[in-house]
Amino acid sequence: MKKLILFLLFTLYSFAVTPYSLENLKEVNLKVLNKKNEISEKLEKRLKKDIKVKLEKAGIKTKTEKYSNFLVKIKINKIKDINFVRTSIMISEDVIPLRDKDVEALAITYKKDDSFESEDLEKDIYESIVDYLLEDFLEQYKDEN
């Protein structure tokens, strides 16, 4: 019986939607966080261009006066000859908590991560961000809007 319950919970969990909502997301500022120059300028520009095209194709403007940022974060750790890469996309926005209408806070309203070992950094990082993380984001966005 325990095995059946565990199997059902596992099955339900594997089809769960993220805890984040993308309803009514209309516009964001696109930023690739590369302060330590962990990726080349060429890859950074390519990521920005391709993400911008896909966001705008989905109906999300990529320039806004509001504080709503679509952030792409890349962290590379090198241990001996192995590159360990962590990529993530996030949306950070100003929000007003229900408990106090006079308070405005910064919140991460969407986040998805990927971690992997890489032999070809440029290719693997691009695929992780554009082909995996962004595609999941856009799929959820389409489902909710």
PDB file of C-alpha atoms in Angstrom:
ATOM      1  CA  MET A   1       0.000   0.000   0.000  1.00  0.00           C
ATOM      2  CA  LYS A   2       2.844   2.391   0.850  1.00  0.00           C
ATOM      3  CA  LYS A   3       4.383   1.770  -2.557  1.00  0.00           C
ATOM      4  CA  LEU A   4       1.114   2.637  -4.275  1.00  0.00           C
ATOM      5  CA  ILE A   5       0.754   5.891  -2.340  1.00  0.00           C
ATOM      6  CA  LEU A   6       4.382   6.843  -3.055  1.00  0.00           C
ATOM      7  CA  PHE A   7       3.874   6.061  -6.726  1.00  0.00           C
ATOM      8  CA  LEU A   8       0.744   8.241  -6.874  1.00  0.00           C
ATOM      9  CA  LEU A   9       2.474  11.130  -5.097  1.00  0.00           C
ATOM     10  CA  PHE A  10       5.469  10.865  -7.399  1.00  0.00           C
ATOM     11  CA  THR A  11       3.229  10.831 -10.472  1.00  0.00           C
ATOM     12  CA  LEU A  12       1.237  13.844  -9.295  1.00  0.00           C
ATOM     13  CA  TYR A  13       4.387  15.753  -8.366  1.00  0.00           C
ATOM     14  CA  SER A  14       6.029  15.131 -11.742  1.00  0.00           C
ATOM     15  CA  PHE A  15       3.136  16.902 -13.495  1.00  0.00           C
ATOM     16  CA  ALA A  16       2.926  19.802 -11.054  1.00  0.00           C
ATOM     17  CA  VAL A  17       3.102  23.360 -12.314  1.00  0.00           C
ATOM     18  CA  THR A  18       5.670  25.714 -10.825  1.00  0.00           C
ATOM     19  CA  PRO A  19       4.597  27.699  -7.758  1.00  0.00           C
ATOM     20  CA  TYR A  20       4.968  30.888  -9.801  1.00  0.00           C
ATOM     21  CA  SER A  21       2.249  32.616 -11.780  1.00  0.00           C
ATOM     22  CA  LEU A  22       2.883  34.348 -15.095  1.00  0.00           C
ATOM     23  CA  GLU A  23      -0.655  35.636 -15.553  1.00  0.00           C
ATOM     24  CA  ASN A  24      -0.911  39.151 -16.975  1.00  0.00           C
ATOM     25  CA  LEU A  25       2.848  39.526 -17.458  1.00  0.00           C
ATOM     26  CA  LYS A  26       3.047  42.199 -20.140  1.00  0.00           C
ATOM     27  CA  GLU A  27       6.518  43.759 -20.056  1.00  0.00           C
ATOM     28  CA  VAL A  28       9.977  43.213 -18.586  1.00  0.00           C
ATOM     29  CA  ASN A  29      13.489  44.612 -18.816  1.00  0.00           C
ATOM     30  CA  LEU A  30      15.882  41.944 -20.089  1.00  0.00           C
ATOM     31  CA  LYS A  31      19.205  41.662 -18.251  1.00  0.00           C
ATOM     32  CA  VAL A  32      21.990  39.106 -18.525  1.00  0.00           C
ATOM     33  CA  LEU A  33      24.038  39.139 -15.325  1.00  0.00           C
ATOM     34  CA  ASN A  34      27.665  38.828 -16.440  1.00  0.00           C
ATOM     35  CA  LYS A  35      29.601  41.089 -14.055  1.00  0.00           C
ATOM     36  CA  LYS A  36      32.514  38.679 -13.679  1.00  0.00           C
ATOM     37  CA  ASN A  37      32.681  38.135 -17.449  1.00  0.00           C
ATOM     38  CA  GLU A  38      32.043  34.426 -17.030  1.00  0.00           C
ATOM     39  CA  ILE A  39      30.768  34.254 -20.598  1.00  0.00           C
ATOM     40  CA  SER A  40      32.009  36.005 -23.715  1.00  0.00           C
ATOM     41  CA  GLU A  41      30.498  39.277 -24.873  1.00  0.00           C
ATOM     42  CA  LYS A  42      29.494  37.525 -28.102  1.00  0.00           C
ATOM     43  CA  LEU A  43      27.475  34.883 -26.209  1.00  0.00           C
ATOM     44  CA  GLU A  44      25.911  37.551 -23.980  1.00  0.00           C
ATOM     45  CA  LYS A  45      24.734  39.530 -27.031  1.00  0.00           C
ATOM     46  CA  ARG A  46      23.432  36.364 -28.712  1.00  0.00           C
ATOM     47  CA  LEU A  47      21.507  35.371 -25.580  1.00  0.00           C
ATOM     48  CA  LYS A  48      19.961  38.849 -25.256  1.00  0.00           C
ATOM     49  CA  LYS A  49      18.976  38.947 -28.921  1.00  0.00           C
ATOM     50  CA  ASP A  50      17.421  35.468 -29.025  1.00  0.00           C
ATOM     51  CA  ILE A  51      15.618  35.823 -25.684  1.00  0.00           C
ATOM     52  CA  LYS A  52      14.256  39.225 -26.726  1.00  0.00           C
ATOM     53  CA  VAL A  53      12.923  37.810 -30.004  1.00  0.00           C
ATOM     54  CA  LYS A  54      11.205  34.879 -28.255  1.00  0.00           C
ATOM     55  CA  LEU A  55       9.713  37.039 -25.493  1.00  0.00           C
ATOM     56  CA  GLU A  56       8.339  39.561 -27.978  1.00  0.00           C
ATOM     57  CA  LYS A  57       6.976  36.768 -30.179  1.00  0.00           C
ATOM     58  CA  ALA A  58       5.077  35.519 -27.106  1.00  0.00           C
ATOM     59  CA  GLY A  59       3.656  39.028 -26.556  1.00  0.00           C
ATOM     60  CA  ILE A  60       5.964  40.239 -23.760  1.00  0.00           C
ATOM     61  CA  LYS A  61       7.521  43.670 -24.348  1.00  0.00           C
ATOM     62  CA  THR A  62      11.203  43.867 -23.437  1.00  0.00           C
ATOM     63  CA  LYS A  63      11.398  47.515 -22.371  1.00  0.00           C
ATOM     64  CA  THR A  64       9.454  48.981 -19.484  1.00  0.00           C
ATOM     65  CA  GLU A  65       9.517  51.972 -17.183  1.00  0.00           C
ATOM     66  CA  LYS A  66       8.349  49.766 -14.322  1.00  0.00           C
ATOM     67  CA  TYR A  67      10.680  47.733 -12.165  1.00  0.00           C
ATOM     68  CA  SER A  68      10.104  44.329 -13.676  1.00  0.00           C
ATOM     69  CA  ASN A  69      13.255  42.477 -14.742  1.00  0.00           C
ATOM     70  CA  PHE A  70      13.776  39.253 -16.645  1.00  0.00           C
ATOM     71  CA  LEU A  71      17.173  38.160 -15.323  1.00  0.00           C
ATOM     72  CA  VAL A  72      19.512  35.568 -16.772  1.00  0.00           C
ATOM     73  CA  LYS A  73      22.159  34.395 -14.318  1.00  0.00           C
ATOM     74  CA  ILE A  74      25.166  32.210 -15.113  1.00  0.00           C
ATOM     75  CA  LYS A  75      27.649  30.833 -12.606  1.00  0.00           C
ATOM     76  CA  ILE A  76      30.623  28.691 -13.623  1.00  0.00           C
ATOM     77  CA  ASN A  77      32.750  26.781 -11.110  1.00  0.00           C
ATOM     78  CA  LYS A  78      35.857  25.065 -12.367  1.00  0.00           C
ATOM     79  CA  ILE A  79      37.154  22.120 -10.358  1.00  0.00           C
ATOM     80  CA  LYS A  80      40.293  20.630 -11.888  1.00  0.00           C
ATOM     81  CA  ASP A  81      39.393  20.194 -15.565  1.00  0.00           C
ATOM     82  CA  ILE A  82      35.625  20.053 -15.090  1.00  0.00           C
ATOM     83  CA  ASN A  83      33.290  23.029 -15.558  1.00  0.00           C
ATOM     84  CA  PHE A  84      30.202  22.976 -13.353  1.00  0.00           C
ATOM     85  CA  VAL A  85      27.611  25.428 -14.631  1.00  0.00           C
ATOM     86  CA  ARG A  86      24.488  26.783 -12.949  1.00  0.00           C
ATOM     87  CA  THR A  87      22.095  28.805 -15.055  1.00  0.00           C
ATOM     88  CA  SER A  88      18.829  30.384 -14.046  1.00  0.00           C
ATOM     89  CA  ILE A  89      16.174  32.737 -15.281  1.00  0.00           C
ATOM     90  CA  MET A  90      14.189  34.898 -12.883  1.00  0.00           C
ATOM     91  CA  ILE A  91      11.619  37.627 -12.904  1.00  0.00           C
ATOM     92  CA  SER A  92      11.995  40.193 -10.154  1.00  0.00           C
ATOM     93  CA  GLU A  93       9.261  42.782  -9.656  1.00  0.00           C
ATOM     94  CA  ASP A  94       8.072  45.426  -7.246  1.00  0.00           C
ATOM     95  CA  VAL A  95       5.082  44.108  -5.340  1.00  0.00           C
ATOM     96  CA  ILE A  96       2.723  45.456  -2.691  1.00  0.00           C
ATOM     97  CA  PRO A  97       2.108  42.932   0.097  1.00  0.00           C
ATOM     98  CA  LEU A  98      -1.483  42.459   1.233  1.00  0.00           C
ATOM     99  CA  ARG A  99      -0.508  43.064   4.842  1.00  0.00           C
ATOM    100  CA  ASP A 100       0.502  46.697   4.243  1.00  0.00           C
ATOM    101  CA  LYS A 101      -0.519  48.753   1.206  1.00  0.00           C
ATOM    102  CA  ASP A 102       2.099  51.421   1.978  1.00  0.00           C
ATOM    103  CA  VAL A 103       5.000  48.993   1.643  1.00  0.00           C
ATOM    104  CA  GLU A 104       6.520  48.160  -1.723  1.00  0.00           C
ATOM    105  CA  ALA A 105       8.929  45.233  -1.845  1.00  0.00           C
ATOM    106  CA  LEU A 106      11.082  43.481  -4.391  1.00  0.00           C
ATOM    107  CA  ALA A 107      10.023  39.891  -5.051  1.00  0.00           C
ATOM    108  CA  ILE A 108      11.202  37.079  -7.260  1.00  0.00           C
ATOM    109  CA  THR A 109       7.995  36.159  -9.026  1.00  0.00           C
ATOM    110  CA  TYR A 110       9.478  33.435 -11.244  1.00  0.00           C
ATOM    111  CA  LYS A 111      12.616  31.318 -11.030  1.00  0.00           C
ATOM    112  CA  LYS A 112      13.899  28.226 -12.799  1.00  0.00           C
ATOM    113  CA  ASP A 113      17.398  26.732 -12.516  1.00  0.00           C
ATOM    114  CA  ASP A 114      19.576  24.269 -14.369  1.00  0.00           C
ATOM    115  CA  SER A 115      22.867  22.682 -13.276  1.00  0.00           C
ATOM    116  CA  PHE A 116      25.209  20.620 -15.390  1.00  0.00           C
ATOM    117  CA  GLU A 117      28.772  19.637 -16.248  1.00  0.00           C
ATOM    118  CA  SER A 118      30.035  21.204 -19.418  1.00  0.00           C
ATOM    119  CA  GLU A 119      32.730  20.439 -21.954  1.00  0.00           C
ATOM    120  CA  ASP A 120      31.631  23.092 -24.477  1.00  0.00           C
ATOM    121  CA  LEU A 121      30.698  26.085 -22.312  1.00  0.00           C
ATOM    122  CA  GLU A 122      29.278  28.429 -24.960  1.00  0.00           C
ATOM    123  CA  LYS A 123      27.094  25.778 -26.591  1.00  0.00           C
ATOM    124  CA  ASP A 124      25.911  24.186 -23.342  1.00  0.00           C
ATOM    125  CA  ILE A 125      25.081  27.516 -21.671  1.00  0.00           C
ATOM    126  CA  TYR A 126      23.133  28.695 -24.715  1.00  0.00           C
ATOM    127  CA  GLU A 127      21.159  25.437 -24.892  1.00  0.00           C
ATOM    128  CA  SER A 128      20.439  25.488 -21.166  1.00  0.00           C
ATOM    129  CA  ILE A 129      19.105  29.036 -21.194  1.00  0.00           C
ATOM    130  CA  VAL A 130      17.365  29.326 -24.557  1.00  0.00           C
ATOM    131  CA  ASP A 131      16.363  25.756 -25.360  1.00  0.00           C
ATOM    132  CA  TYR A 132      15.516  24.548 -21.846  1.00  0.00           C
ATOM    133  CA  LEU A 133      14.811  27.304 -19.300  1.00  0.00           C
ATOM    134  CA  LEU A 134      13.266  29.839 -21.681  1.00  0.00           C
ATOM    135  CA  GLU A 135      11.154  27.206 -23.435  1.00  0.00           C
ATOM    136  CA  ASP A 136       9.721  26.038 -20.090  1.00  0.00           C
ATOM    137  CA  PHE A 137       9.009  29.658 -19.169  1.00  0.00           C
ATOM    138  CA  LEU A 138       7.257  30.355 -22.482  1.00  0.00           C
ATOM    139  CA  GLU A 139       5.225  27.163 -22.275  1.00  0.00           C
ATOM    140  CA  GLN A 140       3.948  28.109 -18.824  1.00  0.00           C
ATOM    141  CA  TYR A 141       3.316  31.683 -19.990  1.00  0.00           C
ATOM    142  CA  LYS A 142       1.195  30.460 -22.903  1.00  0.00           C
ATOM    143  CA  ASP A 143      -0.737  28.068 -20.660  1.00  0.00           C
ATOM    144  CA  GLU A 144      -1.572  30.803 -18.160  1.00  0.00           C
ATOM    145  CA  ASN A 145      -2.388  33.570 -20.609  1.00  0.00           C
TER     146      ASN A 145
END
